[in-house]
Each structure stands twice: as C-alpha cells, then as structure tokens.
Amino acid sequence: KYGTNDLLEVYKRIQGRAAEYHLSEETIWKEEAYHYLALRLTTDDDRKSLRKILGLGSDLIPRTSFDAGKGEIIFDGVGLKISSKFLEYASEHPFKSVAECLLDIYGFVMTDLEASVFGQLTRALKYGNKAVQLEGPSGEGKTEMGRVFTALIGYDLREKTINYDSQRLEFR
C-alpha cells in the first residue's frame, strides 16, 4: 500500500523532527514506526510490547499537549498552530486537558485512536502533505474527525466521499 513517495515523505518528517527535538534519526524512525503500527494493535499490552521491541521508553515524546505561548497543539511531539477559538478557550481553562477542551468546544470525544490519527495528520501537514485521505467503513467517524481537526487548526475542510461509483475526474 505504501510506495517510494510515501517513504520519502516520512523521511522528510523524520529529518524535521530529529532536528526539532535534537534526537537521532534512528530514534525518530522508531517513533514513526510505532505510531503507524500501534493503530493496528488492540490492547495497551500489545502497544507496550511494541515499544519494548523498538527500544522506546514510554515518555520519549509527549502524546498530546497544548502550548499557549506558541499557540500550538502538540500531537506525538509535533506542533501545529491552532485556531484562535481553541487558543482562547484553552487559555481561559489552563487546567483542562486537550481532550477536555475538544469535548467542551466541539463535542468531540478523543480516545487513544483519535489521538493517534490526529498525530498522523499533524505530521503529514507539518512535514509535507496538505491532502490526507482517511479510509474505513461508513459511520466510523472519519468525517467528524476531519471536521474537528481542521477546525482545531483553523483550516477549511474539503470533504470528498469516495466509493466504487466515484469517477477519477471528480477529484481533479
């Protein structure tokens, strides 16, 4: 499913993160591998085992946080500027977590899975891709996740439903 261009995009992200966090590229490669593979694991024990296999500590890069001074939301150690609406609310409620702010502002419940997807979206936007495709069965929350994420960072979402009847020309 992944091609050469995908690997090149990941490598660009890794170089950027290694420089930003003053970590080795090897460590960041392991973090990237963990974030992509962890989505496919169903239990915390499996995710802990994967971190152990990759030689990663549990606190290497923070999961989610908010930096009011920079006006950034941070997922998996990668920050993006956030919308003024979120910045204002989070600044007025400094003791609330990112997940609590998302629930209060957008009515969105952020589980570990959503945090992982937000982390991947954050890395994609910061280090390369401006277009992201979410795949999965109908009704699983892909569109809502996209709406909340783009509102959170102040982007406009362009929704496209793709199915077997879609024509390639519709997306040019």
C-alpha atoms as a printed R data frame, in Angstrom:
    type eleno elety resid chain resno       x      y       z
1   ATOM     1    CA   LYS     A     1   0.000  0.000   0.000
2   ATOM     2    CA   TYR     A     2   2.915  2.372   0.608
3   ATOM     3    CA   GLY     A     3   5.198  3.447  -2.233
4   ATOM     4    CA   THR     A     4   8.510  5.230  -2.647
5   ATOM     5    CA   ASN     A     5   6.914  8.675  -2.385
6   ATOM     6    CA   ASP     A     6   5.369  7.727   0.966
7   ATOM     7    CA   LEU     A     7   8.772  6.699   2.316
8   ATOM     8    CA   LEU     A     8  10.317  9.950   1.079
9   ATOM     9    CA   GLU     A     9   7.585 11.952   2.846
10  ATOM    10    CA   VAL     A    10   8.187 10.027   6.069
11  ATOM    11    CA   TYR     A    11  11.928 10.617   5.744
12  ATOM    12    CA   LYS     A    12  11.377 14.388   5.378
13  ATOM    13    CA   ARG     A    13   9.242 14.348   8.515
14  ATOM    14    CA   ILE     A    14  11.870 12.377  10.376
15  ATOM    15    CA   GLN     A    15  14.621 14.816   9.469
16  ATOM    16    CA   GLY     A    16  12.482 17.743  10.643
17  ATOM    17    CA   ARG     A    17  11.549 16.088  13.931
18  ATOM    18    CA   ALA     A    18  15.111 14.931  14.636
19  ATOM    19    CA   ALA     A    19  16.373 18.488  14.233
20  ATOM    20    CA   GLU     A    20  13.485 19.961  16.242
21  ATOM    21    CA   TYR     A    21  13.891 17.591  19.210
22  ATOM    22    CA   HIS     A    22  17.657 17.081  18.987
23  ATOM    23    CA   LEU     A    23  17.174 13.330  18.728
24  ATOM    24    CA   SER     A    24  18.790 10.838  16.372
25  ATOM    25    CA   GLU     A    25  17.024  9.980  13.126
26  ATOM    26    CA   GLU     A    26  17.049  6.350  14.268
27  ATOM    27    CA   THR     A    27  15.003  7.245  17.348
28  ATOM    28    CA   ILE     A    28  12.510  9.208  15.258
29  ATOM    29    CA   TRP     A    29  12.267  6.319  12.738
30  ATOM    30    CA   LYS     A    30  11.322  4.064  15.640
31  ATOM    31    CA   GLU     A    31   8.726  6.572  16.876
32  ATOM    32    CA   GLU     A    32   7.231  6.821  13.370
33  ATOM    33    CA   ALA     A    33   7.102  3.029  13.077
34  ATOM    34    CA   TYR     A    34   5.426  2.832  16.465
35  ATOM    35    CA   HIS     A    35   2.752  5.407  15.609
36  ATOM    36    CA   TYR     A    36   1.818  3.672  12.349
37  ATOM    37    CA   LEU     A    37   1.865  0.132  13.746
38  ATOM    38    CA   ALA     A    38   0.168  0.984  17.058
39  ATOM    39    CA   LEU     A    39  -3.050  1.873  15.223
40  ATOM    40    CA   ARG     A    40  -3.381 -1.780  14.268
41  ATOM    41    CA   LEU     A    41  -2.938 -3.088  17.813
42  ATOM    42    CA   THR     A    42  -5.955 -3.564  20.022
43  ATOM    43    CA   THR     A    43  -4.594 -3.645  23.583
44  ATOM    44    CA   ASP     A    44  -2.309 -1.474  25.696
45  ATOM    45    CA   ASP     A    45  -0.195 -4.556  26.435
46  ATOM    46    CA   ASP     A    46   0.393 -5.046  22.699
47  ATOM    47    CA   ARG     A    47   1.391 -1.381  22.322
48  ATOM    48    CA   LYS     A    48   3.746 -1.644  25.324
49  ATOM    49    CA   SER     A    49   5.304 -4.761  23.792
50  ATOM    50    CA   LEU     A    50   5.823 -2.930  20.507
51  ATOM    51    CA   ARG     A    51   7.537 -0.028  22.301
52  ATOM    52    CA   LYS     A    52   9.798 -2.559  24.035
53  ATOM    53    CA   ILE     A    53  10.615 -4.310  20.739
54  ATOM    54    CA   LEU     A    54  11.507 -0.959  19.174
55  ATOM    55    CA   GLY     A    55  13.521  0.049  22.223
56  ATOM    56    CA   LEU     A    56  11.388  3.085  23.039
57  ATOM    57    CA   GLY     A    57  10.713  4.449  26.515
58  ATOM    58    CA   SER     A    58   7.165  5.340  27.487
59  ATOM    59    CA   ASP     A    59   7.861  9.055  27.825
60  ATOM    60    CA   LEU     A    60  10.113  9.824  24.849
61  ATOM    61    CA   ILE     A    61   7.804 12.234  23.023
62  ATOM    62    CA   PRO     A    62   4.651 13.624  24.689
63  ATOM    63    CA   ARG     A    63   1.341 12.257  23.402
64  ATOM    64    CA   THR     A    64  -0.826 15.386  23.385
65  ATOM    65    CA   SER     A    65  -0.353 18.793  24.894
66  ATOM    66    CA   PHE     A    66  -1.030 22.458  24.371
67  ATOM    67    CA   ASP     A    67   1.486 25.310  24.328
68  ATOM    68    CA   ALA     A    68  -0.390 28.585  24.836
69  ATOM    69    CA   GLY     A    69   2.788 30.634  24.478
70  ATOM    70    CA   LYS     A    70   3.389 29.304  20.968
71  ATOM    71    CA   GLY     A    71  -0.319 28.907  20.183
72  ATOM    72    CA   GLU     A    72   0.277 25.281  19.247
73  ATOM    73    CA   ILE     A    73  -1.420 21.962  19.739
74  ATOM    74    CA   ILE     A    74   1.060 19.112  20.039
75  ATOM    75    CA   PHE     A    75   0.287 15.562  18.961
76  ATOM    76    CA   ASP     A    76   3.026 12.935  19.268
77  ATOM    77    CA   GLY     A    77   5.587 15.667  19.808
78  ATOM    78    CA   VAL     A    78   4.750 17.609  16.640
79  ATOM    79    CA   GLY     A    79   3.156 21.028  16.954
80  ATOM    80    CA   LEU     A    80   0.801 22.938  14.669
81  ATOM    81    CA   LYS     A    81  -0.649 26.401  15.101
82  ATOM    82    CA   ILE     A    82  -4.201 26.274  16.391
83  ATOM    83    CA   SER     A    83  -7.327 28.277  15.716
84  ATOM    84    CA   SER     A    84  -7.996 31.403  17.747
85  ATOM    85    CA   LYS     A    85 -11.199 29.783  19.078
86  ATOM    86    CA   PHE     A    86  -9.292 26.858  20.611
87  ATOM    87    CA   LEU     A    87  -6.440 29.082  21.804
88  ATOM    88    CA   GLU     A    88  -8.850 31.420  23.584
89  ATOM    89    CA   TYR     A    89 -10.789 28.597  25.249
90  ATOM    90    CA   ALA     A    90  -7.704 26.630  26.309
91  ATOM    91    CA   SER     A    91  -6.068 29.792  27.678
92  ATOM    92    CA   GLU     A    92  -9.180 30.544  29.755
93  ATOM    93    CA   HIS     A    93  -9.179 26.952  31.095
94  ATOM    94    CA   PRO     A    94  -5.498 26.207  31.779
95  ATOM    95    CA   PHE     A    95  -6.136 23.115  33.870
96  ATOM    96    CA   LYS     A    96  -8.179 21.294  31.233
97  ATOM    97    CA   SER     A    97  -6.534 18.690  29.020
98  ATOM    98    CA   VAL     A    98  -6.591 18.829  25.232
99  ATOM    99    CA   ALA     A    99  -9.240 16.076  25.247
100 ATOM   100    CA   GLU     A   100 -11.439 18.039  27.685
101 ATOM   101    CA   CYS     A   101 -11.153 21.193  25.562
102 ATOM   102    CA   LEU     A   102 -12.089 19.265  22.405
103 ATOM   103    CA   LEU     A   103 -15.123 17.830  24.194
104 ATOM   104    CA   ASP     A   104 -16.223 21.235  25.506
105 ATOM   105    CA   ILE     A   105 -15.718 23.182  22.268
106 ATOM   106    CA   TYR     A   106 -16.633 20.649  19.572
107 ATOM   107    CA   GLY     A   107 -18.467 17.889  21.476
108 ATOM   108    CA   PHE     A   108 -15.747 15.519  20.280
109 ATOM   109    CA   VAL     A   109 -14.520 12.610  22.405
110 ATOM   110    CA   MET     A   110 -10.831 11.981  21.750
111 ATOM   111    CA   THR     A   111  -9.779  8.416  22.526
112 ATOM   112    CA   ASP     A   112  -6.284  6.993  22.006
113 ATOM   113    CA   LEU     A   113  -7.232  6.049  18.447
114 ATOM   114    CA   GLU     A   114  -8.304  9.608  17.575
115 ATOM   115    CA   ALA     A   115  -5.154 10.982  19.220
116 ATOM   116    CA   SER     A   116  -3.074  8.630  17.042
117 ATOM   117    CA   VAL     A   117  -4.877  9.716  13.884
118 ATOM   118    CA   PHE     A   118  -4.523 13.385  14.881
119 ATOM   119    CA   GLY     A   119  -0.813 12.708  15.395
120 ATOM   120    CA   GLN     A   120  -0.500 11.283  11.887
121 ATOM   121    CA   LEU     A   121  -2.467 14.186  10.411
122 ATOM   122    CA   THR     A   122  -0.274 16.655  12.296
123 ATOM   123    CA   ARG     A   123   2.930 15.064  11.000
124 ATOM   124    CA   ALA     A   124   1.565 14.928   7.464
125 ATOM   125    CA   LEU     A   125   0.632 18.613   7.469
126 ATOM   126    CA   LYS     A   126   3.771 19.851   9.169
127 ATOM   127    CA   TYR     A   127   6.243 17.846   7.146
128 ATOM   128    CA   GLY     A   128   4.732 17.561   3.714
129 ATOM   129    CA   ASN     A   129   1.233 16.579   2.652
130 ATOM   130    CA   LYS     A   130  -1.618 19.057   2.554
131 ATOM   131    CA   ALA     A   131  -4.138 16.456   1.394
132 ATOM   132    CA   VAL     A   132  -4.923 13.419   3.526
133 ATOM   133    CA   GLN     A   133  -7.234 10.526   2.779
134 ATOM   134    CA   LEU     A   134  -8.992  8.682   5.613
135 ATOM   135    CA   GLU     A   135 -10.297  5.221   4.744
136 ATOM   136    CA   GLY     A   136 -12.741  2.950   6.513
137 ATOM   137    CA   PRO     A   137 -16.324  1.751   6.775
138 ATOM   138    CA   SER     A   138 -19.219  4.203   6.749
139 ATOM   139    CA   GLY     A   139 -20.215  5.659  10.093
140 ATOM   140    CA   GLU     A   140 -16.846  5.202  11.816
141 ATOM   141    CA   GLY     A   141 -16.266  8.940  12.397
142 ATOM   142    CA   LYS     A   142 -13.771  9.815   9.660
143 ATOM   143    CA   THR     A   143 -15.638 12.912   8.505
144 ATOM   144    CA   GLU     A   144 -16.254 14.168  12.038
145 ATOM   145    CA   MET     A   145 -12.605 13.623  12.918
146 ATOM   146    CA   GLY     A   146 -11.609 15.633   9.846
147 ATOM   147    CA   ARG     A   147 -14.048 18.408  10.725
148 ATOM   148    CA   VAL     A   148 -12.801 18.690  14.303
149 ATOM   149    CA   PHE     A   149  -9.123 18.504  13.341
150 ATOM   150    CA   THR     A   150  -9.413 21.194  10.668
151 ATOM   151    CA   ALA     A   151 -11.461 23.434  12.984
152 ATOM   152    CA   LEU     A   152  -8.844 22.907  15.695
153 ATOM   153    CA   ILE     A   153  -6.031 24.164  13.445
154 ATOM   154    CA   GLY     A   154  -8.093 26.799  11.628
155 ATOM   155    CA   TYR     A   155  -8.179 25.116   8.199
156 ATOM   156    CA   ASP     A   156 -11.114 24.700   5.845
157 ATOM   157    CA   LEU     A   157 -12.080 21.087   5.201
158 ATOM   158    CA   ARG     A   158 -12.816 19.927   1.680
159 ATOM   159    CA   GLU     A   159 -14.828 16.756   2.010
160 ATOM   160    CA   LYS     A   160 -14.984 14.165  -0.747
161 ATOM   161    CA   THR     A   161 -16.785 10.865  -0.474
162 ATOM   162    CA   ILE     A   162 -15.045  8.176  -2.462
163 ATOM   163    CA   ASN     A   163 -16.689  4.890  -3.260
164 ATOM   164    CA   TYR     A   164 -16.781  2.300  -6.032
165 ATOM   165    CA   ASP     A   165 -19.002  4.534  -8.159
166 ATOM   166    CA   SER     A   166 -16.679  7.558  -7.943
167 ATOM   167    CA   GLN     A   167 -15.044  8.707 -11.142
168 ATOM   168    CA   ARG     A   168 -11.421  9.791 -11.220
169 ATOM   169    CA   LEU     A   169 -12.309 13.096 -12.950
170 ATOM   170    CA   GLU     A   170 -14.389 14.160  -9.926
171 ATOM   171    CA   PHE     A   171 -11.208 14.739  -7.914
172 ATOM   172    CA   ARG     A   172  -9.107 16.834 -10.286
